[in-house]
Coordinates of C-alpha atoms in Angstrom, one line a residue:
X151 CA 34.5 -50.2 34.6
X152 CA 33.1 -51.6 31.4
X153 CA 32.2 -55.2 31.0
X154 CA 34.6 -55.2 27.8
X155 CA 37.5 -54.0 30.6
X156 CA 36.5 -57.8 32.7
X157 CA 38.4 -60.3 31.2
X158 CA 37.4 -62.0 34.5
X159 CA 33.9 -62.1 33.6
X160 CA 34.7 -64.5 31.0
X161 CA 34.3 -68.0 31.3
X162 CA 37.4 -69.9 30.3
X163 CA 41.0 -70.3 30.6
X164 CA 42.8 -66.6 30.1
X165 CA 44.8 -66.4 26.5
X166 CA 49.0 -65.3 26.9
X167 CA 49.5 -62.2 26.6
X168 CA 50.0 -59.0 27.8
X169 CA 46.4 -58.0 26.3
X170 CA 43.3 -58.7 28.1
X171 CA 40.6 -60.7 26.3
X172 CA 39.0 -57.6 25.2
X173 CA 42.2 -57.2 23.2
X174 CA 42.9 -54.6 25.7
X175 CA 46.5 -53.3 26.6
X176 CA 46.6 -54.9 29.8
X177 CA 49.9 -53.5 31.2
X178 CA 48.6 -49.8 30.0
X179 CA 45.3 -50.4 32.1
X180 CA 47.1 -51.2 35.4
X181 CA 49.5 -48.3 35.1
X182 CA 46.6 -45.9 34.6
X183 CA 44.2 -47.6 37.0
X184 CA 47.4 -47.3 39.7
X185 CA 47.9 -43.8 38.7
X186 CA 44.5 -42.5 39.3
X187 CA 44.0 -44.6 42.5
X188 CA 47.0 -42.8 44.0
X189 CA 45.7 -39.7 42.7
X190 CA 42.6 -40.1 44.8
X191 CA 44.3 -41.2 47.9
X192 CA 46.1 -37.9 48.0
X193 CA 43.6 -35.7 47.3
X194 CA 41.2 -37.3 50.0
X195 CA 44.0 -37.6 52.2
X196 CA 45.7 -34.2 52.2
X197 CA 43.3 -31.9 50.3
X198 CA 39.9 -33.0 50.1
X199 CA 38.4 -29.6 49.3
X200 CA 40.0 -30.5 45.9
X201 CA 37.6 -33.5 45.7
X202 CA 35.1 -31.2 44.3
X203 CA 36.6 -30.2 41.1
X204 CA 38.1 -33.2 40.4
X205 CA 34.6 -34.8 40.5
X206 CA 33.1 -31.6 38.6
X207 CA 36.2 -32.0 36.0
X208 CA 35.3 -35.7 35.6
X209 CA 31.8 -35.4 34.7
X210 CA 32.5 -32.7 32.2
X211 CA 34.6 -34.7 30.4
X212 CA 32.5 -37.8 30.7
X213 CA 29.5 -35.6 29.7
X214 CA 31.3 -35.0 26.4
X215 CA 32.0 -37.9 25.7
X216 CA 29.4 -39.5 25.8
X217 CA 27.6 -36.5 24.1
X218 CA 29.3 -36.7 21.4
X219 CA 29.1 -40.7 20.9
X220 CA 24.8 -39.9 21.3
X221 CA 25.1 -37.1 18.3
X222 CA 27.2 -39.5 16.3
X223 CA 24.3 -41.7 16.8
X224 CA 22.0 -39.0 15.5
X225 CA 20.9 -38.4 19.0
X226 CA 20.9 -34.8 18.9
X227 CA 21.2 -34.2 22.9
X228 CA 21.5 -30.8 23.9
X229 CA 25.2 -29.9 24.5
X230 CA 25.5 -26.6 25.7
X231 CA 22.6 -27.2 28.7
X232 CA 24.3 -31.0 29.6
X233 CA 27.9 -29.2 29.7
X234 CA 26.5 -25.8 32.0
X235 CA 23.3 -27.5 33.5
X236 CA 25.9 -30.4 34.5
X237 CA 28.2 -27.9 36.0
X238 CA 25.7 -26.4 37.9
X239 CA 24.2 -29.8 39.4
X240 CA 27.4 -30.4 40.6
X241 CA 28.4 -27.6 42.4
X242 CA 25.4 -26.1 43.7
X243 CA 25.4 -29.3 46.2
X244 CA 28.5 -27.5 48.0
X245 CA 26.2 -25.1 49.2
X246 CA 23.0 -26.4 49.5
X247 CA 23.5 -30.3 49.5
X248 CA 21.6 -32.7 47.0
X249 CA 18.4 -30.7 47.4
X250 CA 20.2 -27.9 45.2
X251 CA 21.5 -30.4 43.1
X252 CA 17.6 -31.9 42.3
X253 CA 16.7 -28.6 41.8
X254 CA 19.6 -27.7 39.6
X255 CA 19.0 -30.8 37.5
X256 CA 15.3 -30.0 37.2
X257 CA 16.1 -26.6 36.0
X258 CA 18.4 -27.8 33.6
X259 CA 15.7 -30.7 31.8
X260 CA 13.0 -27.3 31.9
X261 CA 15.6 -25.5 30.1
X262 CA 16.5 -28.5 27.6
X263 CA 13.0 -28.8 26.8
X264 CA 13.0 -25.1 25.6
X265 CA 16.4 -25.4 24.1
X266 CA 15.3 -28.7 21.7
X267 CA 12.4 -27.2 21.0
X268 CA 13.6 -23.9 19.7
X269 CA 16.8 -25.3 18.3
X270 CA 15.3 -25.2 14.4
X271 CA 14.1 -21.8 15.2
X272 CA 10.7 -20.2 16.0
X273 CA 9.7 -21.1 12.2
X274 CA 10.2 -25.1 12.1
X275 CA 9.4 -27.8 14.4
X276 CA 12.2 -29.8 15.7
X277 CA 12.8 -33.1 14.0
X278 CA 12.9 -36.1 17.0
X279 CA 12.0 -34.1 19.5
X280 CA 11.1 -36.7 22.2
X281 CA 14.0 -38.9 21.4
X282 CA 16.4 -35.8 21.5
X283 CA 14.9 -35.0 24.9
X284 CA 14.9 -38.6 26.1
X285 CA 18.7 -38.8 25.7
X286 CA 19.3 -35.4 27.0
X287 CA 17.6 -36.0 30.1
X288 CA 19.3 -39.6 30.5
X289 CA 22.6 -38.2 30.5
X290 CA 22.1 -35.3 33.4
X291 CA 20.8 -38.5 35.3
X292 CA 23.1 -40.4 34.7
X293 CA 26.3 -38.1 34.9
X294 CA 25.9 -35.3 36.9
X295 CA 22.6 -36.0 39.2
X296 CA 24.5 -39.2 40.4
X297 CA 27.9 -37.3 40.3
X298 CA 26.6 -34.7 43.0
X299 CA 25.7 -37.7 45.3
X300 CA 29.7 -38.6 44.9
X301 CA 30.6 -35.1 45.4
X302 CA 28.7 -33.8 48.3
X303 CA 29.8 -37.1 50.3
X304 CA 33.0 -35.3 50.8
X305 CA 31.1 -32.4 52.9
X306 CA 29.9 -34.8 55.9
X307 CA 30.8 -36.4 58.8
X308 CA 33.7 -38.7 57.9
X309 CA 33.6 -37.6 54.8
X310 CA 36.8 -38.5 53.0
X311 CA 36.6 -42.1 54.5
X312 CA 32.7 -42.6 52.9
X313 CA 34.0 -41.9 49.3
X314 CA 37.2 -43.9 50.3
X315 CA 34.3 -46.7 51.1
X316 CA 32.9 -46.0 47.5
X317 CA 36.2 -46.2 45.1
X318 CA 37.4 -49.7 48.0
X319 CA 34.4 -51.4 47.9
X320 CA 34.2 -51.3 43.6
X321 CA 37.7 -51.8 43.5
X322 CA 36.6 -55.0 46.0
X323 CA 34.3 -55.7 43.8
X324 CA 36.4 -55.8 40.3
X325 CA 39.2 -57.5 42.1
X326 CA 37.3 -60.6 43.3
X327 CA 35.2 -60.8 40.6
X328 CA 38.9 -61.1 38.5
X329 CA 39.9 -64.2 40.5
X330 CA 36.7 -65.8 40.7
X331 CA 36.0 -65.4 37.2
X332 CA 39.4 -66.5 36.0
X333 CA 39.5 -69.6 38.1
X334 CA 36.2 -70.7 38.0
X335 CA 34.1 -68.9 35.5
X336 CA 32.0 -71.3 33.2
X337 CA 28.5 -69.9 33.7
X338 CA 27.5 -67.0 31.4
X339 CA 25.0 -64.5 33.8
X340 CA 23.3 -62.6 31.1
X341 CA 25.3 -63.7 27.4
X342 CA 22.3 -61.5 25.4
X343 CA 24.2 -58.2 27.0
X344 CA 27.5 -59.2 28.4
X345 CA 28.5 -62.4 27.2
X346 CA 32.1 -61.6 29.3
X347 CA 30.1 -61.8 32.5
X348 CA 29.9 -65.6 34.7
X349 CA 28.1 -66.5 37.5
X350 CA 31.3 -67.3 39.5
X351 CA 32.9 -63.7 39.0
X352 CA 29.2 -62.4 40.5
X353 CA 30.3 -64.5 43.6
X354 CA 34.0 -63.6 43.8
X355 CA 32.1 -59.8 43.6
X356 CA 29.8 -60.5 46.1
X357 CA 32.5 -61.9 48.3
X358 CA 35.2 -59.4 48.3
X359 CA 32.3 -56.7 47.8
X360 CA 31.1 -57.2 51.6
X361 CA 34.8 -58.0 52.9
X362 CA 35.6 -55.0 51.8
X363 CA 32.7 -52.9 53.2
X364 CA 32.6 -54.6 56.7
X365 CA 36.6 -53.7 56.6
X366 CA 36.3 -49.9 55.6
X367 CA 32.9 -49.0 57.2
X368 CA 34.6 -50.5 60.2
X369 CA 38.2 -48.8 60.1
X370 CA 37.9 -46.3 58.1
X371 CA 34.2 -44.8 59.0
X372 CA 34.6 -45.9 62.4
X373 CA 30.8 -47.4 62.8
X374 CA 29.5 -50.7 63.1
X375 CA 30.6 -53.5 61.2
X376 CA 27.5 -54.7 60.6
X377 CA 26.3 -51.8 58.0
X378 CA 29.1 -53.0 56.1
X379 CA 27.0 -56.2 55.5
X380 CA 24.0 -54.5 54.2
X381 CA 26.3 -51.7 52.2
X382 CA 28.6 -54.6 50.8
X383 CA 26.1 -56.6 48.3
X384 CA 24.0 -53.6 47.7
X385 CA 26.7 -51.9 46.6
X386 CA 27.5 -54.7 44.2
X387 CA 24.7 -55.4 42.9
X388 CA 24.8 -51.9 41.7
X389 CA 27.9 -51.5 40.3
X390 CA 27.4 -54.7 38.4
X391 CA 24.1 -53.2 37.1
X392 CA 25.8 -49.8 36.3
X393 CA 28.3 -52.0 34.0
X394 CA 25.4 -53.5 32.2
X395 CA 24.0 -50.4 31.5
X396 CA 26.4 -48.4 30.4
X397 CA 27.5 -52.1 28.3
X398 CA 23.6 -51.8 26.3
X399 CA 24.0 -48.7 25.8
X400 CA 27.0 -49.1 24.0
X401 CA 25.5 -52.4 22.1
X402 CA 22.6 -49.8 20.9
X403 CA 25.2 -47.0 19.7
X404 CA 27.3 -49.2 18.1
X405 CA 30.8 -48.6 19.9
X406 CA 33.2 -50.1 22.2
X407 CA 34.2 -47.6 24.4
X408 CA 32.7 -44.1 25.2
X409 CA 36.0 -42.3 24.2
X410 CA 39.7 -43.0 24.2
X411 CA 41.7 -40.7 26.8
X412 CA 42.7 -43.6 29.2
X413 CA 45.2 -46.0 27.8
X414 CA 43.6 -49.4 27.9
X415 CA 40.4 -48.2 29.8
X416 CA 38.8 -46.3 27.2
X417 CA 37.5 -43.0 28.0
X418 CA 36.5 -41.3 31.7
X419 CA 32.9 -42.7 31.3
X420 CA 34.4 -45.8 30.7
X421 CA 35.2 -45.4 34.7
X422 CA 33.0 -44.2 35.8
X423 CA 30.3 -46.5 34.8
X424 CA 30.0 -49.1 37.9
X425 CA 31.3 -45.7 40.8
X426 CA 28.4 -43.2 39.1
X427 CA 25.1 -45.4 40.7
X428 CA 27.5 -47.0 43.9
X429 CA 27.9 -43.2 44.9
X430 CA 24.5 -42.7 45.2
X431 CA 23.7 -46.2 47.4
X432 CA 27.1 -45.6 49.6
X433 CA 25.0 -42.0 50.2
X434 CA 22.2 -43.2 50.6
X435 CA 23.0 -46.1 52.8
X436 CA 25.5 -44.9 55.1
X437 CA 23.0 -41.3 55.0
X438 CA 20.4 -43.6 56.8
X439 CA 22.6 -46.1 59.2
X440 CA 25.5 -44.0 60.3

């Protein structure tokens, strides 16, 4: 979730309303955040295979998006290898776990590097070659390489319940970070590139964070609580810094949001922003305790 989505992270009394202090349309967000969290549930719950495409549809939509806010830019990132290189990261990790999807995103840079380079034609040289490359290479990072990591969670012991552990803990995470910030929230933690983001929300975070990771790598996992201390503020931490990144970004393009097709959230990489890095600690962590 963006830092524009926080009103929490704003220090200061909350404004009447039914609009956040983004000038969001708060009643919208809830309804669609509620929608796609019960959404999820099923899916893991009944058919999980489905988990898989749904992730896979995500990041495709996600990849345009933010694609197409990069070429508005004048970033001319290559399109047609993000959207089928993307594709390819994810799904090749059905089969052959993240080492195919490593492979598959390394493929994919080798073959934007041809594509940029050739894209005026075997007669001209191509005009901002690095930064076209730079930004190509960002967004299969950023998107797809850390979408395979939410993906292929699915395929592994206890599988449903680790991405369960993913979507609770930033939920956690957003929730306490709400209260904290609302109540208490006076302290600005970085005003040059979220000035909506206090000190006192970071603890609420921080708080309901590691509650809520002791609680589902307990119950839901079924392993020892205590990895739930160590996932919890990692897991934070991250998500907080997957905001700010995707917020600087946005401060350099220009924009708001990355695109428009959630009421009152913005657009899918609008959601994805803080759950896209978590996916790869929750692998990572629970790959080396559990």
């Amino acid at each position: 979730m963006t830092d524009t989505d926080r009103p929490q992270d704003t220090p200061g009394p909350r404004p009447k309303g039914s609009t956040s202090r983004a000038g969001r349309n708060l009643p919208a967000a809830i309804g669609v955040g509620g929608a796609l969290g019960v959404s999820l549930i099923l899916i893991l719950t009944f058919v999980p295979e489905v988990w898989f495409p749904v992730v896979a549809v995500a990041i495709a939509v996600a990849s345009w998006e933010v694609t197409k806010r990069f070429r508005d830019a004048g970033i001319k990132v290559a399109l047609i290898p993000i959207l089928v290189g993307g594709q390819a990261i994810i799904w090749v990790s059905w089969p052959w776990g993240i080492t195919g999807s490593v492979v598959a995103f390394a493929a994919t840079v080798l073959v934007s590097m041809i594509w940029k380079l050739l894209s005026q034609g075997l007669q001209a040289a191509p005009q901002n070659y690095l930064q076209d490359l730079a930004g190509t290479t960002l967004v299969l990072a950023w998107l797809p390489l850390m979408g395979a990591f939410g993906a292929s969670m699915v395929l592994e012991e206890h599988g449903a319940a680790r991405v369960f552990t993913l979507m609770i803990v930033v939920a956690c995470s957003d929730i306490g970070g709400y209260i904290a910030g609302v109540t208490f929230g006076r302290h600005a933690m970085v005003p040059a590139i979220s000035p909506k983001k206090s000190w006192e929300g970071m603890a609420g975070s921080m708080l309901f964070g590691i509650v809520g990771a002791v609680l589902t790598v307990t119950y839901l996992v079924d392993s020892h609580w205590w990895i739930g201390l160590i996932l919890g503020p990692v897991l934070v931490v991250c998500a907080t810094l997957g905001d700010l990144v995707e917020s600087q970004v946005k401060r350099d393009l220009g924009i708001k949001d990355m695109g428009t097709l959630l009421p009152g959230h913005g657009g899918i990489m609008d959601r994805l922003d803080s759950v896209l890095p978590s996916a790869f600690v929750v692998w990572a962590v629970l790959g080396a305790l559990l």
